[in-house]
């Protein structure tokens, strides 16, 4: 039980980091960025490709695992940030102010394109985190045991990184100029423009930051599952969106809370109810929240903008 | 306007495509050999993007000359007198109905499938195209219709027509139920809720094979035999006189699908012209304004959901007949996306567009396989690109009616 | 002209029907020129001019997530067809085959089948996945076309009793019975955990395995997860919590690899057992899992090393997938039957298939009334184990 909940917590931390991207974009654009899950997948691919390449060229042996991991994460953040930026420019910006349906459909289209782009270029077989059987693996699978709970280094790494990212983002949004501009834009885009905020730049920055965060989550997911595949992003992304709604969309602490809660609910469902309905629990939870408390757990009531 | 800017845009697009596709198209790595680089695939992608961008510029240019959607009172240039039009329609329907007499039998199967998908797409046009409510779990309604039909015919021995109607009713009821929370939701939450609905239906079908699997010990596959009920019902009075054995109900399926499609097109067009239809379009353009003008949004949204689900359910019953077995894997998320793509490609709000979209996405790729072997590989990519590109370049689709908002 | 005539609300009916017609005509425009009277193979059986080649079909996942398996189908058939053509074909006529893609998607299987039917094929080698073979084989059977699947192990494929449907591979109930016998009698397990991926193949196999074990061994965990699931830790916890001497997975290699890696990661040392979906994928399973794969049991028929040599010689050193040999045998048996029956009518070929008996790299092939290969209740399956990164026969009792 405790072990399962812990695993759910780890998964929930990953949901939370991806949810941050959804919640920031939704807060500003009122758009579900369906491609966000794919950006996470792109990040995972970039990370795993880097890791495998480093391992294969012998660099991992000389540089050591931690350095290579950092390199892979940085590479994947950079790649994903580029994609986030380009996707917004190409597929969302021309549609700003075109009603709510067109951007949604465009987002789904982008998501399909990105999935198939990776499938066609990197192959439809999954790629694996290298050295699944070597000393490398031991470094990640040792672990600490306390009573019924055993924590693997991968789990600890994931939770630590996720907490750091969330804290970092919170500080960024609260303390920096561009963070303040982001908050202002999400409150009222027109007003923000009037007070001299470059809204386009803020939106681009939001996409870049959200995508970089998703990339980290992607690499960490791959470390957890030891695999990256072109279709890994969509469902995970949708669940992360559910987490964002759960916590209150547009609300950064809410996304974190929602992610962790969703992970725990899924784990509890697997353990206590039926494991094979795992993917349904998230959407059931979404329905309950939307009916009972549409603004989410931490969300403020906002009058719908007309 | 200037061609110079268009050229610049195309160049920029291909340059950006080249740059950002490098990490995936050009870099590969294995744990044995390290990195390998090859710039050629990225170059190919840049070329393809350049071609697509040129096409997009041309469409944009053409759109400038064709103008936006038609004024409401436009008459078709080839408008016929009402009587002649009726006769032409009847003749056309008869022609299509007789097509299987000279075509290959496999072709009949494909045409039947395409028509079933067209029914679903036209039905989906009500929610997406007319009411502007994005539904991402439409395959779920399809599944409800199909399995209702299958379970009733197998376990209760119902015959074709009542079971098919029951499939439609069950799906409509499900649509009503999914529509209820939708009343409180903005359009984009709705998309995720319906997506969840579709996943939930598939999960139930996969996991509860005790009652969906029959005796076959195969998850949720229906036992054949009674599914071909349609054969006896209409086959007797149409097909028997020709005395052609060995068709095994294909022609009957074809005719039923044709009839269903005609009925669907007819009633959806009637709906679009009716007061309710106008309310649907008003909802799409501006929900708040529609409400202010006295549109009953609750009733209208539920109407959209219920009727659109009903068509999917009826089509589902026909799918069960035509395929003779059902598998939960038919009703996955990709199928729902395929339906959305059919609607979007043809044009939001256009009935003809939905039919064309269904045909283009379902029939064209396999037909082109002789000339372009890997076409199935690229189908999803093209669908996705069309969906995004269509929204950016021509949101009204090939044949759609342009919403005022989209026109800016 | 600044208006279009396509305004839906006025002319939707008109254009809608026009579109419907266009669609139907477009679909029929692609009718093959020499359309055999009464639909391909629909009982006609009139022999065309002898210069024309005899056509057989291959239906399977040429592209899509299982393209690797599809290339097995094509390669095996290619080898058989080339050998027959080298011998001068059948009745002096060359043999050719056409391949159609179902993308391993049950939705698309009937379309692929319809196209093969319109190509006028006598018989089809395929499809691969049970979920695709079931609807496709029904379409072939309706038209009197032979369908020999080299890989679909679900019982339902042949249990329907369609007269022209055959398979050269085993059945899930045979394979599960063999696995159960091994687990209960040879491995002498006390506790077993069973997972599946909730597909027609995986769940069918796991259900059969569970049924066969009932009353013999305690089943501590019986769970399923989605095909796309990749984080298995919550499920693996169940094994740790409830205990298992051996655990069974009904599914394919792509999920089995991360499942096994993660199981070793959380410290599960009990061996995994699985079916033909995990057997024989050297690059995609054995190499990816590495040392952790050692001790993994699979059920698969014994294979002929000579065939592997021939395959490698033909395809420039390429490793054959597990089902290349079955595709080769299926194509050979089909061509033998076309030869023996003296007809290109699928129904007559099917009769010849039911009567005939052929030697093949898989042993003697004789079909029973349902279209399965005759043999003991456990089929020809033997238990393999992974040793030093390769499958070796563990128990052939």
PDB file of N, CA and C in Angstrom, chain C residues 313-384:
ATOM      1  N   UNK C 313      21.024 -15.968 -46.145  1.00  0.00           N
ATOM      2  CA  UNK C 313      21.678 -15.938 -47.447  1.00  0.00           C
ATOM      3  C   UNK C 313      20.857 -15.114 -48.427  1.00  0.00           C
ATOM      4  N   UNK C 314      19.539 -15.226 -48.342  1.00  0.00           N
ATOM      5  CA  UNK C 314      18.684 -14.518 -49.294  1.00  0.00           C
ATOM      6  C   UNK C 314      18.614 -13.016 -48.998  1.00  0.00           C
ATOM      7  N   UNK C 315      18.568 -12.680 -47.709  1.00  0.00           N
ATOM      8  CA  UNK C 315      18.354 -11.279 -47.352  1.00  0.00           C
ATOM      9  C   UNK C 315      19.595 -10.628 -46.749  1.00  0.00           C
ATOM     10  N   UNK C 316      20.738 -10.914 -47.331  1.00  0.00           N
ATOM     11  CA  UNK C 316      21.984 -10.220 -46.987  1.00  0.00           C
ATOM     12  C   UNK C 316      22.266 -10.190 -45.492  1.00  0.00           C
ATOM     13  N   UNK C 317      22.175 -11.348 -44.882  1.00  0.00           N
ATOM     14  CA  UNK C 317      22.604 -11.440 -43.497  1.00  0.00           C
ATOM     15  C   UNK C 317      21.597 -10.952 -42.468  1.00  0.00           C
ATOM     16  N   UNK C 318      20.419 -10.548 -42.922  1.00  0.00           N
ATOM     17  CA  UNK C 318      19.395 -10.053 -41.986  1.00  0.00           C
ATOM     18  C   UNK C 318      18.929 -11.182 -41.067  1.00  0.00           C
ATOM     19  N   UNK C 319      18.762 -10.859 -39.773  1.00  0.00           N
ATOM     20  CA  UNK C 319      18.227 -11.843 -38.834  1.00  0.00           C
ATOM     21  C   UNK C 319      16.736 -12.029 -39.111  1.00  0.00           C
ATOM     22  N   UNK C 320      16.263 -13.247 -39.283  1.00  0.00           N
ATOM     23  CA  UNK C 320      14.822 -13.407 -39.472  1.00  0.00           C
ATOM     24  C   UNK C 320      14.070 -13.131 -38.174  1.00  0.00           C
ATOM     25  N   UNK C 321      12.903 -12.524 -38.308  1.00  0.00           N
ATOM     26  CA  UNK C 321      12.023 -12.394 -37.155  1.00  0.00           C
ATOM     27  C   UNK C 321      11.412 -13.746 -36.854  1.00  0.00           C
ATOM     28  N   UNK C 322      10.743 -13.872 -35.731  1.00  0.00           N
ATOM     29  CA  UNK C 322      10.248 -15.188 -35.332  1.00  0.00           C
ATOM     30  C   UNK C 322       9.237 -15.777 -36.314  1.00  0.00           C
ATOM     31  N   UNK C 323       8.518 -14.935 -37.049  1.00  0.00           N
ATOM     32  CA  UNK C 323       7.441 -15.474 -37.870  1.00  0.00           C
ATOM     33  C   UNK C 323       7.783 -15.575 -39.347  1.00  0.00           C
ATOM     34  N   UNK C 324       9.051 -15.308 -39.714  1.00  0.00           N
ATOM     35  CA  UNK C 324       9.432 -15.450 -41.114  1.00  0.00           C
ATOM     36  C   UNK C 324       9.249 -16.904 -41.562  1.00  0.00           C
ATOM     37  N   UNK C 325       9.642 -17.825 -40.703  1.00  0.00           N
ATOM     38  CA  UNK C 325       9.560 -19.242 -41.077  1.00  0.00           C
ATOM     39  C   UNK C 325       8.108 -19.663 -41.244  1.00  0.00           C
ATOM     40  N   UNK C 326       7.226 -19.140 -40.399  1.00  0.00           N
ATOM     41  CA  UNK C 326       5.810 -19.498 -40.527  1.00  0.00           C
ATOM     42  C   UNK C 326       5.226 -18.946 -41.821  1.00  0.00           C
ATOM     43  N   UNK C 327       5.642 -17.732 -42.179  1.00  0.00           N
ATOM     44  CA  UNK C 327       5.154 -17.148 -43.421  1.00  0.00           C
ATOM     45  C   UNK C 327       5.638 -17.970 -44.607  1.00  0.00           C
ATOM     46  N   UNK C 328       6.890 -18.392 -44.529  1.00  0.00           N
ATOM     47  CA  UNK C 328       7.456 -19.212 -45.595  1.00  0.00           C
ATOM     48  C   UNK C 328       6.661 -20.510 -45.730  1.00  0.00           C
ATOM     49  N   UNK C 329       6.394 -21.148 -44.593  1.00  0.00           N
ATOM     50  CA  UNK C 329       5.654 -22.408 -44.628  1.00  0.00           C
ATOM     51  C   UNK C 329       4.236 -22.175 -45.130  1.00  0.00           C
ATOM     52  N   UNK C 330       3.604 -21.102 -44.661  1.00  0.00           N
ATOM     53  CA  UNK C 330       2.234 -20.827 -45.083  1.00  0.00           C
ATOM     54  C   UNK C 330       2.163 -20.650 -46.596  1.00  0.00           C
ATOM     55  N   UNK C 331       3.112 -19.874 -47.144  1.00  0.00           N
ATOM     56  CA  UNK C 331       3.100 -19.635 -48.582  1.00  0.00           C
ATOM     57  C   UNK C 331       3.366 -20.930 -49.343  1.00  0.00           C
ATOM     58  N   UNK C 332       4.305 -21.720 -48.830  1.00  0.00           N
ATOM     59  CA  UNK C 332       4.613 -22.989 -49.489  1.00  0.00           C
ATOM     60  C   UNK C 332       3.418 -23.922 -49.512  1.00  0.00           C
ATOM     61  N   UNK C 333       2.745 -24.030 -48.369  1.00  0.00           N
ATOM     62  CA  UNK C 333       1.597 -24.914 -48.281  1.00  0.00           C
ATOM     63  C   UNK C 333       0.501 -24.449 -49.230  1.00  0.00           C
ATOM     64  N   UNK C 334       0.306 -23.143 -49.282  1.00  0.00           N
ATOM     65  CA  UNK C 334      -0.718 -22.610 -50.180  1.00  0.00           C
ATOM     66  C   UNK C 334      -0.384 -22.952 -51.625  1.00  0.00           C
ATOM     67  N   UNK C 335       0.868 -22.760 -52.009  1.00  0.00           N
ATOM     68  CA  UNK C 335       1.254 -23.022 -53.397  1.00  0.00           C
ATOM     69  C   UNK C 335       1.158 -24.519 -53.708  1.00  0.00           C
ATOM     70  N   UNK C 336       1.539 -25.346 -52.739  1.00  0.00           N
ATOM     71  CA  UNK C 336       1.363 -26.789 -52.917  1.00  0.00           C
ATOM     72  C   UNK C 336      -0.099 -27.109 -53.198  1.00  0.00           C
ATOM     73  N   UNK C 337      -0.979 -26.507 -52.423  1.00  0.00           N
ATOM     74  CA  UNK C 337      -2.400 -26.823 -52.558  1.00  0.00           C
ATOM     75  C   UNK C 337      -2.943 -26.322 -53.883  1.00  0.00           C
ATOM     76  N   UNK C 338      -2.452 -25.148 -54.326  1.00  0.00           N
ATOM     77  CA  UNK C 338      -2.885 -24.667 -55.639  1.00  0.00           C
ATOM     78  C   UNK C 338      -2.430 -25.658 -56.707  1.00  0.00           C
ATOM     79  N   UNK C 339      -1.214 -26.149 -56.523  1.00  0.00           N
ATOM     80  CA  UNK C 339      -0.665 -27.117 -57.461  1.00  0.00           C
ATOM     81  C   UNK C 339      -1.481 -28.402 -57.441  1.00  0.00           C
ATOM     82  N   UNK C 340      -1.735 -28.937 -56.227  1.00  0.00           N
ATOM     83  CA  UNK C 340      -2.391 -30.232 -56.113  1.00  0.00           C
ATOM     84  C   UNK C 340      -3.835 -30.192 -56.580  1.00  0.00           C
ATOM     85  N   UNK C 341      -4.511 -29.064 -56.274  1.00  0.00           N
ATOM     86  CA  UNK C 341      -5.936 -29.025 -56.589  1.00  0.00           C
ATOM     87  C   UNK C 341      -6.172 -28.796 -58.067  1.00  0.00           C
ATOM     88  N   UNK C 342      -5.157 -28.310 -58.771  1.00  0.00           N
ATOM     89  CA  UNK C 342      -5.317 -28.044 -60.189  1.00  0.00           C
ATOM     90  C   UNK C 342      -6.317 -26.941 -60.466  1.00  0.00           C
ATOM     91  N   UNK C 343      -6.485 -26.040 -59.509  1.00  0.00           N
ATOM     92  CA  UNK C 343      -7.516 -25.024 -59.683  1.00  0.00           C
ATOM     93  C   UNK C 343      -7.059 -23.734 -59.039  1.00  0.00           C
ATOM     94  N   UNK C 344      -7.642 -22.628 -59.496  1.00  0.00           N
ATOM     95  CA  UNK C 344      -7.394 -21.369 -58.807  1.00  0.00           C
ATOM     96  C   UNK C 344      -8.629 -20.906 -58.070  1.00  0.00           C
ATOM     97  N   UNK C 345      -9.558 -21.799 -57.895  1.00  0.00           N
ATOM     98  CA  UNK C 345     -10.729 -21.484 -57.101  1.00  0.00           C
ATOM     99  C   UNK C 345     -10.383 -21.741 -55.638  1.00  0.00           C
ATOM    100  N   UNK C 346     -10.508 -20.708 -54.837  1.00  0.00           N
ATOM    101  CA  UNK C 346     -10.106 -20.807 -53.448  1.00  0.00           C
ATOM    102  C   UNK C 346     -10.760 -21.974 -52.723  1.00  0.00           C
ATOM    103  N   UNK C 347     -12.006 -22.239 -53.054  1.00  0.00           N
ATOM    104  CA  UNK C 347     -12.714 -23.292 -52.319  1.00  0.00           C
ATOM    105  C   UNK C 347     -12.109 -24.659 -52.615  1.00  0.00           C
ATOM    106  N   UNK C 348     -11.711 -24.845 -53.879  1.00  0.00           N
ATOM    107  CA  UNK C 348     -11.091 -26.137 -54.225  1.00  0.00           C
ATOM    108  C   UNK C 348      -9.703 -26.241 -53.609  1.00  0.00           C
ATOM    109  N   UNK C 349      -8.999 -25.092 -53.585  1.00  0.00           N
ATOM    110  CA  UNK C 349      -7.677 -25.086 -52.954  1.00  0.00           C
ATOM    111  C   UNK C 349      -7.824 -25.416 -51.469  1.00  0.00           C
ATOM    112  N   UNK C 350      -8.876 -24.877 -50.859  1.00  0.00           N
ATOM    113  CA  UNK C 350      -9.095 -25.137 -49.437  1.00  0.00           C
ATOM    114  C   UNK C 350      -9.342 -26.625 -49.198  1.00  0.00           C
ATOM    115  N   UNK C 351     -10.097 -27.249 -50.111  1.00  0.00           N
ATOM    116  CA  UNK C 351     -10.312 -28.696 -49.971  1.00  0.00           C
ATOM    117  C   UNK C 351      -8.990 -29.440 -50.031  1.00  0.00           C
ATOM    118  N   UNK C 352      -8.152 -29.019 -50.970  1.00  0.00           N
ATOM    119  CA  UNK C 352      -6.846 -29.672 -51.088  1.00  0.00           C
ATOM    120  C   UNK C 352      -6.028 -29.467 -49.825  1.00  0.00           C
ATOM    121  N   UNK C 353      -6.153 -28.284 -49.221  1.00  0.00           N
ATOM    122  CA  UNK C 353      -5.421 -28.016 -47.989  1.00  0.00           C
ATOM    123  C   UNK C 353      -5.897 -28.931 -46.868  1.00  0.00           C
ATOM    124  N   UNK C 354      -7.205 -29.127 -46.811  1.00  0.00           N
ATOM    125  CA  UNK C 354      -7.734 -29.987 -45.752  1.00  0.00           C
ATOM    126  C   UNK C 354      -7.289 -31.441 -45.939  1.00  0.00           C
ATOM    127  N   UNK C 355      -7.112 -31.869 -47.198  1.00  0.00           N
ATOM    128  CA  UNK C 355      -6.758 -33.265 -47.466  1.00  0.00           C
ATOM    129  C   UNK C 355      -5.267 -33.515 -47.388  1.00  0.00           C
ATOM    130  N   UNK C 356      -4.479 -32.516 -47.776  1.00  0.00           N
ATOM    131  CA  UNK C 356      -3.068 -32.758 -48.038  1.00  0.00           C
ATOM    132  C   UNK C 356      -2.218 -32.922 -46.795  1.00  0.00           C
ATOM    133  N   UNK C 357      -0.973 -33.278 -47.051  1.00  0.00           N
ATOM    134  CA  UNK C 357      -0.004 -33.426 -45.960  1.00  0.00           C
ATOM    135  C   UNK C 357       1.362 -33.088 -46.531  1.00  0.00           C
ATOM    136  N   UNK C 358       2.062 -32.164 -45.891  1.00  0.00           N
ATOM    137  CA  UNK C 358       3.315 -31.689 -46.468  1.00  0.00           C
ATOM    138  C   UNK C 358       4.407 -31.649 -45.409  1.00  0.00           C
ATOM    139  N   UNK C 359       5.632 -31.901 -45.823  1.00  0.00           N
ATOM    140  CA  UNK C 359       6.767 -31.718 -44.932  1.00  0.00           C
ATOM    141  C   UNK C 359       7.243 -30.275 -45.047  1.00  0.00           C
ATOM    142  N   UNK C 360       7.618 -29.714 -43.934  1.00  0.00           N
ATOM    143  CA  UNK C 360       8.058 -28.321 -43.961  1.00  0.00           C
ATOM    144  C   UNK C 360       9.120 -28.131 -42.892  1.00  0.00           C
ATOM    145  N   UNK C 361       9.788 -26.985 -42.916  1.00  0.00           N
ATOM    146  CA  UNK C 361      10.770 -26.711 -41.852  1.00  0.00           C
ATOM    147  C   UNK C 361      10.141 -26.715 -40.464  1.00  0.00           C
ATOM    148  N   UNK C 362       8.801 -26.676 -40.397  1.00  0.00           N
ATOM    149  CA  UNK C 362       8.134 -26.728 -39.102  1.00  0.00           C
ATOM    150  C   UNK C 362       7.659 -28.132 -38.779  1.00  0.00           C
ATOM    151  N   UNK C 363       8.073 -29.092 -39.579  1.00  0.00           N
ATOM    152  CA  UNK C 363       7.571 -30.449 -39.389  1.00  0.00           C
ATOM    153  C   UNK C 363       6.411 -30.709 -40.322  1.00  0.00           C
ATOM    154  N   UNK C 364       5.722 -31.815 -40.068  1.00  0.00           N
ATOM    155  CA  UNK C 364       4.636 -32.208 -40.966  1.00  0.00           C
ATOM    156  C   UNK C 364       3.442 -31.281 -40.783  1.00  0.00           C
ATOM    157  N   UNK C 365       2.892 -30.799 -41.904  1.00  0.00           N
ATOM    158  CA  UNK C 365       1.728 -29.920 -41.838  1.00  0.00           C
ATOM    159  C   UNK C 365       0.516 -30.672 -42.380  1.00  0.00           C
ATOM    160  N   UNK C 366      -0.428 -30.939 -41.492  1.00  0.00           N
ATOM    161  CA  UNK C 366      -1.731 -31.481 -41.903  1.00  0.00           C
ATOM    162  C   UNK C 366      -2.774 -30.674 -41.181  1.00  0.00           C
ATOM    163  N   UNK C 367      -3.817 -30.283 -41.896  1.00  0.00           N
ATOM    164  CA  UNK C 367      -4.822 -29.436 -41.253  1.00  0.00           C
ATOM    165  C   UNK C 367      -5.995 -30.276 -40.774  1.00  0.00           C
ATOM    166  N   UNK C 368      -6.547 -29.893 -39.615  1.00  0.00           N
ATOM    167  CA  UNK C 368      -7.765 -30.557 -39.154  1.00  0.00           C
ATOM    168  C   UNK C 368      -8.982 -29.830 -39.738  1.00  0.00           C
ATOM    169  N   UNK C 369     -10.152 -30.242 -39.289  1.00  0.00           N
ATOM    170  CA  UNK C 369     -11.378 -29.713 -39.897  1.00  0.00           C
ATOM    171  C   UNK C 369     -11.512 -28.199 -39.703  1.00  0.00           C
ATOM    172  N   UNK C 370     -10.983 -27.706 -38.605  1.00  0.00           N
ATOM    173  CA  UNK C 370     -11.130 -26.269 -38.333  1.00  0.00           C
ATOM    174  C   UNK C 370     -10.114 -25.430 -39.101  1.00  0.00           C
ATOM    175  N   UNK C 371      -9.013 -26.071 -39.518  1.00  0.00           N
ATOM    176  CA  UNK C 371      -7.974 -25.323 -40.218  1.00  0.00           C
ATOM    177  C   UNK C 371      -6.718 -25.159 -39.384  1.00  0.00           C
ATOM    178  N   UNK C 372      -6.677 -25.798 -38.222  1.00  0.00           N
ATOM    179  CA  UNK C 372      -5.456 -25.785 -37.419  1.00  0.00           C
ATOM    180  C   UNK C 372      -4.567 -26.945 -37.823  1.00  0.00           C
ATOM    181  N   UNK C 373      -3.286 -26.812 -37.540  1.00  0.00           N
ATOM    182  CA  UNK C 373      -2.369 -27.912 -37.801  1.00  0.00           C
ATOM    183  C   UNK C 373      -2.638 -29.023 -36.788  1.00  0.00           C
ATOM    184  N   UNK C 374      -2.751 -30.262 -37.306  1.00  0.00           N
ATOM    185  CA  UNK C 374      -3.001 -31.394 -36.418  1.00  0.00           C
ATOM    186  C   UNK C 374      -1.811 -31.610 -35.489  1.00  0.00           C
ATOM    187  N   UNK C 375      -2.097 -31.972 -34.265  1.00  0.00           N
ATOM    188  CA  UNK C 375      -0.996 -32.218 -33.347  1.00  0.00           C
ATOM    189  C   UNK C 375      -1.533 -32.478 -31.961  1.00  0.00           C
ATOM    190  N   UNK C 376      -0.642 -32.645 -30.999  1.00  0.00           N
ATOM    191  CA  UNK C 376      -1.075 -32.875 -29.623  1.00  0.00           C
ATOM    192  C   UNK C 376      -1.774 -31.634 -29.069  1.00  0.00           C
ATOM    193  N   UNK C 377      -2.497 -31.782 -27.928  1.00  0.00           N
ATOM    194  CA  UNK C 377      -3.245 -30.647 -27.382  1.00  0.00           C
ATOM    195  C   UNK C 377      -2.359 -29.460 -27.020  1.00  0.00           C
ATOM    196  N   UNK C 378      -1.075 -29.727 -26.850  1.00  0.00           N
ATOM    197  CA  UNK C 378      -0.208 -28.591 -26.551  1.00  0.00           C
ATOM    198  C   UNK C 378       0.518 -28.109 -27.799  1.00  0.00           C
ATOM    199  N   UNK C 379       0.073 -28.569 -28.944  1.00  0.00           N
ATOM    200  CA  UNK C 379       0.681 -28.128 -30.186  1.00  0.00           C
ATOM    201  C   UNK C 379       2.127 -28.571 -30.266  1.00  0.00           C
ATOM    202  N   UNK C 380       2.887 -27.851 -31.039  1.00  0.00           N
ATOM    203  CA  UNK C 380       4.303 -28.168 -31.139  1.00  0.00           C
ATOM    204  C   UNK C 380       5.124 -27.287 -30.218  1.00  0.00           C
ATOM    205  N   UNK C 381       4.440 -26.552 -29.353  1.00  0.00           N
ATOM    206  CA  UNK C 381       5.153 -25.600 -28.500  1.00  0.00           C
ATOM    207  C   UNK C 381       6.140 -26.292 -27.572  1.00  0.00           C
ATOM    208  N   UNK C 382       7.290 -25.696 -27.418  1.00  0.00           N
ATOM    209  CA  UNK C 382       8.239 -26.117 -26.402  1.00  0.00           C
ATOM    210  C   UNK C 382       8.589 -24.891 -25.565  1.00  0.00           C
ATOM    211  N   UNK C 383       9.175 -25.144 -24.415  1.00  0.00           N
ATOM    212  CA  UNK C 383       9.540 -24.036 -23.534  1.00  0.00           C
ATOM    213  C   UNK C 383      10.990 -23.658 -23.778  1.00  0.00           C
ATOM    214  N   UNK C 384      11.207 -22.370 -23.992  1.00  0.00           N
ATOM    215  CA  UNK C 384      12.549 -21.857 -24.221  1.00  0.00           C
ATOM    216  C   UNK C 384      12.957 -21.020 -23.014  1.00  0.00           C
TER     217      UNK C 384
END
